[in-house]
Coordinates of C-alpha atoms and ligand atoms in Angstrom, one line a residue:
X18 CA 0.0 0.0 0.0
X19 CA 1.4 3.4 -0.8
X20 CA 1.4 6.0 2.0
X21 CA 2.1 9.7 2.1
X22 CA 4.8 10.7 4.6
X23 CA 4.3 13.2 7.4
X24 CA 6.8 15.6 8.9
X25 CA 6.3 17.4 12.2
X26 CA 8.0 20.7 11.7
X27 CA 9.2 22.3 14.9
X28 CA 10.0 25.9 14.0
X29 CA 8.8 29.5 14.3
X30 CA 6.2 31.3 12.0
X31 CA 7.6 34.7 10.9
X32 CA 5.0 36.8 9.1
X33 CA 7.5 38.7 6.8
X34 CA 11.0 37.8 5.6
X35 CA 10.5 34.2 4.3
X36 CA 12.2 32.0 6.8
X37 CA 11.3 28.9 8.8
X38 CA 7.7 27.6 8.5
X39 CA 6.7 30.0 5.7
X40 CA 9.5 28.6 3.6
X41 CA 9.7 25.0 4.7
X42 CA 6.0 24.3 4.6
X43 CA 5.4 25.1 0.9
X44 CA 8.7 23.5 -0.2
X45 CA 8.2 20.3 1.7
X46 CA 4.5 20.2 0.5
X47 CA 5.8 20.6 -3.1
X48 CA 7.9 17.6 -2.5
X49 CA 4.7 15.7 -1.6
X50 CA 5.2 15.3 2.1
X51 CA 2.5 16.3 4.6
X52 CA 3.7 19.1 6.9
X53 CA 2.4 19.4 10.5
X54 CA 3.8 22.5 12.2
X55 CA 4.6 22.6 15.9
X56 CA 5.2 26.4 16.4
X57 CA 8.0 27.6 18.7
X58 CA 7.2 31.3 18.3
X59 CA 5.2 33.7 16.3
X60 CA 7.1 36.7 14.9
X61 CA 6.0 39.7 12.9
X62 CA 9.3 39.6 11.0
X63 CA 12.4 37.5 11.6
X64 CA 15.2 38.7 13.9
X65 CA 17.2 40.1 11.0
X66 CA 14.9 43.2 11.0
X67 CA 15.6 46.2 13.3
X68 CA 12.2 45.8 15.0
X69 CA 10.3 42.5 15.6
X70 CA 7.4 41.4 17.7
X71 CA 8.0 37.9 19.1
X72 CA 5.3 35.9 20.8
X73 CA 7.1 32.9 22.5
X74 CA 5.1 29.7 22.4
X75 CA 7.0 27.7 25.1
X76 CA 4.2 27.5 27.6
X77 CA 1.7 26.2 25.0
X78 CA 3.9 23.6 23.3
X79 CA 3.3 20.9 25.8
X80 CA -0.5 21.0 25.6
X81 CA -0.2 21.2 21.8
X82 CA 2.0 18.0 21.7
X83 CA -0.2 16.4 24.4
X84 CA -3.2 16.8 22.1
X85 CA -1.3 15.2 19.2
X86 CA -0.6 12.2 21.5
X87 CA -4.2 11.9 22.7
X88 CA -5.3 11.8 19.0
X89 CA -2.8 9.0 18.4
X90 CA -1.0 10.9 15.7
X91 CA 2.4 9.7 14.3
X92 CA 5.0 11.1 12.0
X93 CA 7.6 9.7 9.7
X94 CA 10.0 12.5 10.7
X95 CA 10.5 15.3 13.2
X96 CA 12.4 18.3 11.8
X97 CA 13.6 21.0 14.2
X98 CA 14.7 24.6 13.5
X99 CA 14.5 27.9 15.5
X100 CA 14.1 27.5 19.2
X101 CA 13.1 30.4 21.4
X102 CA 14.1 29.0 24.8
X103 CA 15.9 26.1 26.6
X104 CA 12.6 24.8 27.9
X105 CA 11.4 24.3 24.3
X106 CA 14.4 22.1 23.6
X107 CA 13.4 20.0 26.6
X108 CA 9.8 19.8 25.4
X109 CA 11.0 18.7 22.0
X110 CA 13.3 16.1 23.6
X111 CA 10.2 14.5 25.3
X112 CA 8.2 14.9 22.0
X113 CA 10.9 12.9 20.2
X114 CA 10.9 10.2 22.9
X115 CA 7.1 9.8 22.7
X116 CA 6.9 9.9 18.9
X117 CA 9.3 7.5 17.2
X118 CA 10.4 9.0 13.9
X119 CA 13.4 10.0 11.9
X120 CA 14.9 13.1 13.5
X121 CA 16.3 15.8 11.3
X122 CA 17.9 18.8 13.0
X123 CA 18.7 22.2 11.5
X124 CA 20.6 23.7 14.5
X125 CA 19.6 27.4 13.9
X126 CA 22.1 28.8 16.4
X127 CA 24.2 31.4 14.6
X128 CA 26.2 32.5 11.6
X129 CA 29.6 34.0 10.6
X130 CA 31.2 32.8 13.8
X131 CA 28.6 34.4 16.1
X132 CA 25.9 32.7 18.0
X133 CA 22.5 34.6 17.8
X134 CA 22.0 36.9 20.9
X135 CA 18.8 34.9 21.7
X136 CA 20.7 31.6 21.9
X137 CA 21.8 31.2 25.5
X138 CA 24.5 28.9 26.8
X139 CA 21.7 26.7 28.3
X140 CA 20.1 26.4 24.8
X141 CA 23.5 25.5 23.3
X142 CA 23.9 22.7 25.9
X143 CA 20.3 21.6 25.2
X144 CA 20.9 21.4 21.5
X145 CA 24.1 19.4 21.9
X146 CA 22.2 17.0 24.1
X147 CA 19.5 16.6 21.3
X148 CA 22.2 15.3 18.9
X149 CA 21.9 11.8 20.3
X150 CA 18.5 11.5 18.5
X151 CA 19.6 13.0 15.2
X152 CA 19.4 10.9 12.0
X153 CA 20.5 13.9 9.9
X154 CA 21.9 17.3 11.0
X155 CA 22.7 20.3 8.8
X156 CA 24.9 22.8 10.7
X157 CA 26.6 25.7 9.1
X158 CA 30.3 26.2 10.1
X159 CA 29.4 28.4 13.1
X160 CA 26.9 25.8 14.4
X161 CA 29.3 22.9 13.7
X162 CA 32.0 24.7 15.8
X163 CA 29.5 25.4 18.6
X164 CA 28.2 21.8 18.7
X165 CA 31.8 20.6 19.0
X166 CA 33.0 23.3 21.4
X167 CA 35.9 24.3 19.0
X168 CA 36.9 27.8 17.9
X169 CA 35.5 29.2 14.6
X170 CA 38.3 29.2 12.0
X171 CA 39.8 32.6 11.1
X172 CA 37.7 34.2 8.3
X173 CA 35.4 31.2 8.2
X174 CA 37.7 29.5 5.8
X175 CA 38.4 25.8 6.2
X176 CA 40.1 22.9 4.5
X177 CA 38.3 19.7 3.5
X178 CA 40.3 17.7 5.9
X179 CA 39.2 20.0 8.8
X180 CA 35.6 19.6 7.6
X181 CA 36.0 15.9 7.5
X182 CA 37.2 15.8 11.1
X183 CA 34.4 18.1 12.3
X184 CA 31.7 16.3 10.4
X185 CA 32.9 12.9 11.6
X186 CA 33.1 14.2 15.3
X187 CA 29.5 15.5 15.0
X188 CA 28.3 12.3 13.4
X189 CA 29.8 10.3 16.3
X190 CA 27.4 12.2 18.6
X191 CA 24.3 11.3 16.6
X192 CA 22.1 8.3 16.1
X193 CA 22.2 8.3 12.2
X194 CA 25.8 9.5 11.5
X195 CA 24.7 11.8 8.7
X196 CA 25.9 15.4 8.7
X197 CA 25.9 18.2 6.0
X198 CA 28.0 21.2 6.9
X199 CA 26.4 23.9 4.9
X200 CA 27.5 27.1 3.1
X201 CA 31.3 26.8 3.7
X202 CA 34.2 28.6 2.1
X203 CA 37.1 26.2 1.3
X204 CA 40.7 27.3 1.6
X205 CA 41.5 25.6 -1.7
X206 CA 39.1 28.0 -3.5
X207 CA 39.4 31.7 -4.4
X208 CA 36.0 32.5 -2.6
X209 CA 33.9 32.2 -5.7
X210 CA 32.4 28.9 -4.6
X211 CA 30.1 28.0 -1.7
X212 CA 30.4 24.3 -0.6
X213 CA 28.2 21.8 1.3
X214 CA 30.3 19.1 2.9
X215 CA 28.5 15.8 3.2
X216 CA 29.4 13.1 5.7
X217 CA 27.1 10.0 5.3
X218 CA 28.1 7.3 7.7
X219 CA 31.8 7.7 6.8
X220 CA 31.3 8.4 3.1
X221 CA 32.4 11.9 2.2
X222 CA 31.2 14.1 -0.7
X223 CA 31.2 17.8 -1.6
X224 CA 28.5 19.8 -3.4
X225 CA 29.6 23.2 -4.7
X226 CA 27.8 26.2 -6.2
X227 CA 28.9 29.6 -7.6
X228 CA 28.6 32.2 -4.9
X229 CA 26.2 35.0 -6.0
X230 CA 25.9 38.3 -4.0
X231 CA 25.9 38.5 -0.3
X232 CA 24.0 36.4 2.3
X233 CA 20.3 36.3 2.2
X234 CA 18.0 35.4 5.1
X235 CA 16.1 32.1 4.8
X236 CA 18.6 30.5 2.5
X237 CA 19.4 27.8 5.2
X238 CA 15.7 27.1 5.7
X239 CA 15.0 26.6 1.9
X240 CA 18.1 24.5 1.6
X241 CA 17.1 22.4 4.7
X242 CA 13.5 21.9 3.4
X243 CA 14.6 20.6 0.0
X244 CA 17.4 18.4 1.4
X245 CA 15.5 17.0 4.3
X246 CA 12.3 16.2 2.3
X247 CA 14.3 14.7 -0.6
X248 CA 16.3 12.5 1.8
X249 CA 13.1 11.5 3.5
X250 CA 11.6 10.6 0.1
X251 CA 14.4 8.0 -0.2
X252 CA 17.1 10.0 -2.2
X253 CA 20.7 9.5 -1.1
X254 CA 22.1 12.4 0.9
X255 CA 24.4 13.5 -2.0
X256 CA 21.5 13.8 -4.5
X257 CA 19.3 15.5 -1.9
X258 CA 22.1 18.0 -1.1
X259 CA 22.8 18.7 -4.8
X260 CA 19.1 19.3 -5.4
X261 CA 18.9 21.7 -2.5
X262 CA 22.0 23.6 -3.5
X263 CA 20.7 24.0 -7.1
X264 CA 17.3 25.1 -5.9
X265 CA 18.7 27.7 -3.6
X266 CA 21.2 29.0 -6.2
X267 CA 18.3 29.5 -8.6
X268 CA 16.3 31.4 -6.0
X269 CA 19.3 33.6 -5.1
X270 CA 19.9 34.4 -8.8
X271 CA 16.3 35.6 -9.0
X272 CA 16.6 37.6 -5.8
X273 CA 19.6 39.4 -7.3
X274 CA 17.6 40.1 -10.4
X275 CA 14.7 41.5 -8.4
X276 CA 17.2 43.4 -6.3
X277 CA 15.5 42.2 -3.1
X278 CA 16.8 43.5 0.3
X279 CA 18.9 40.8 2.0
X280 CA 16.4 40.2 4.8
X281 CA 13.3 39.7 2.5
X282 CA 14.2 36.0 2.0
X283 CA 14.3 34.0 -1.2
X284 CA 11.6 34.4 -3.9
X285 CA 11.2 30.6 -4.0
X286 CA 7.6 30.8 -5.1
X287 CA 8.8 31.4 -8.7
X288 CA 10.4 27.9 -8.7
X289 CA 8.1 25.9 -6.4
X290 CA 6.4 24.0 -9.1
X291 CA 9.7 22.9 -10.6
X292 CA 10.5 20.8 -7.4
X293 CA 10.1 17.1 -7.6
Ligands
PXL26 O1 16.4 31.6 9.0 C1 16.7 31.2 10.3 C2 15.7 32.0 11.3 C3 14.6 31.4 11.7 N1 13.7 32.0 12.5 C4 13.9 33.2 13.0 C5 15.1 33.9 12.6 C6 16.0 33.2 11.8 C7 17.3 33.9 11.4 O2 17.5 35.0 11.7 O3 15.3 35.1 13.1 C8 12.9 33.9 13.9

């Protein structure tokens, strides 16, 4: 019997700026997986704007999950993203224990060598502890360093052997042994490429794309949605990563053409129907 897959998506809902649920839900749906959001916070705009309204959802998450349990719901995967408090990470830990599923973690903790101001030491410890359940994890270099407790390399430039060590050390802390270190600049390159380093249970691969313009918010979320859903659909991690990198590159090129502000997110809607 064929069966459609379901992902519980633990992430915030930001009204403007195309990040987290507003990006992941349409993309994962386009890849034919049912998305069931478990909100961590409601924001007017994401935190990359000078002013944002944030309604933290911590004290309602437990009752929300409790209702899912009482309705005997189940999921093929639980995907996590932005957390607003350490207590939320604990709630999600219990959620994972009570709902057996593949666990895919996007550790939205920071960028460019800096942990987000909202991400406390306690949250960093909580996320490290969540790794034991991860089947797949997609840190950027900042997050990979934080998860391992090692310094961020000067200028954010790394060699592939350094990446191999980092990815293998992160994989050793997880259940599934699959890590994609995203959006890295390699020392062997002149800076014109952006690389995703794949560690799949010991097998190493690299997916590179041409770097185009500066950083744009929501890029990691769009990448994560395509890669996680494609992998859950049975594609190998290399193909899933290649597809995600190509999709994001296409969206970034269009954002440049539209001259969008960096914090408006990616105009992925233009390409949604091309996803399969
Ligand atoms: O794109 C990651 C992200 C998700 N959610 C919120 C954010 C950010 C990045 O800044 O602010 C609320």
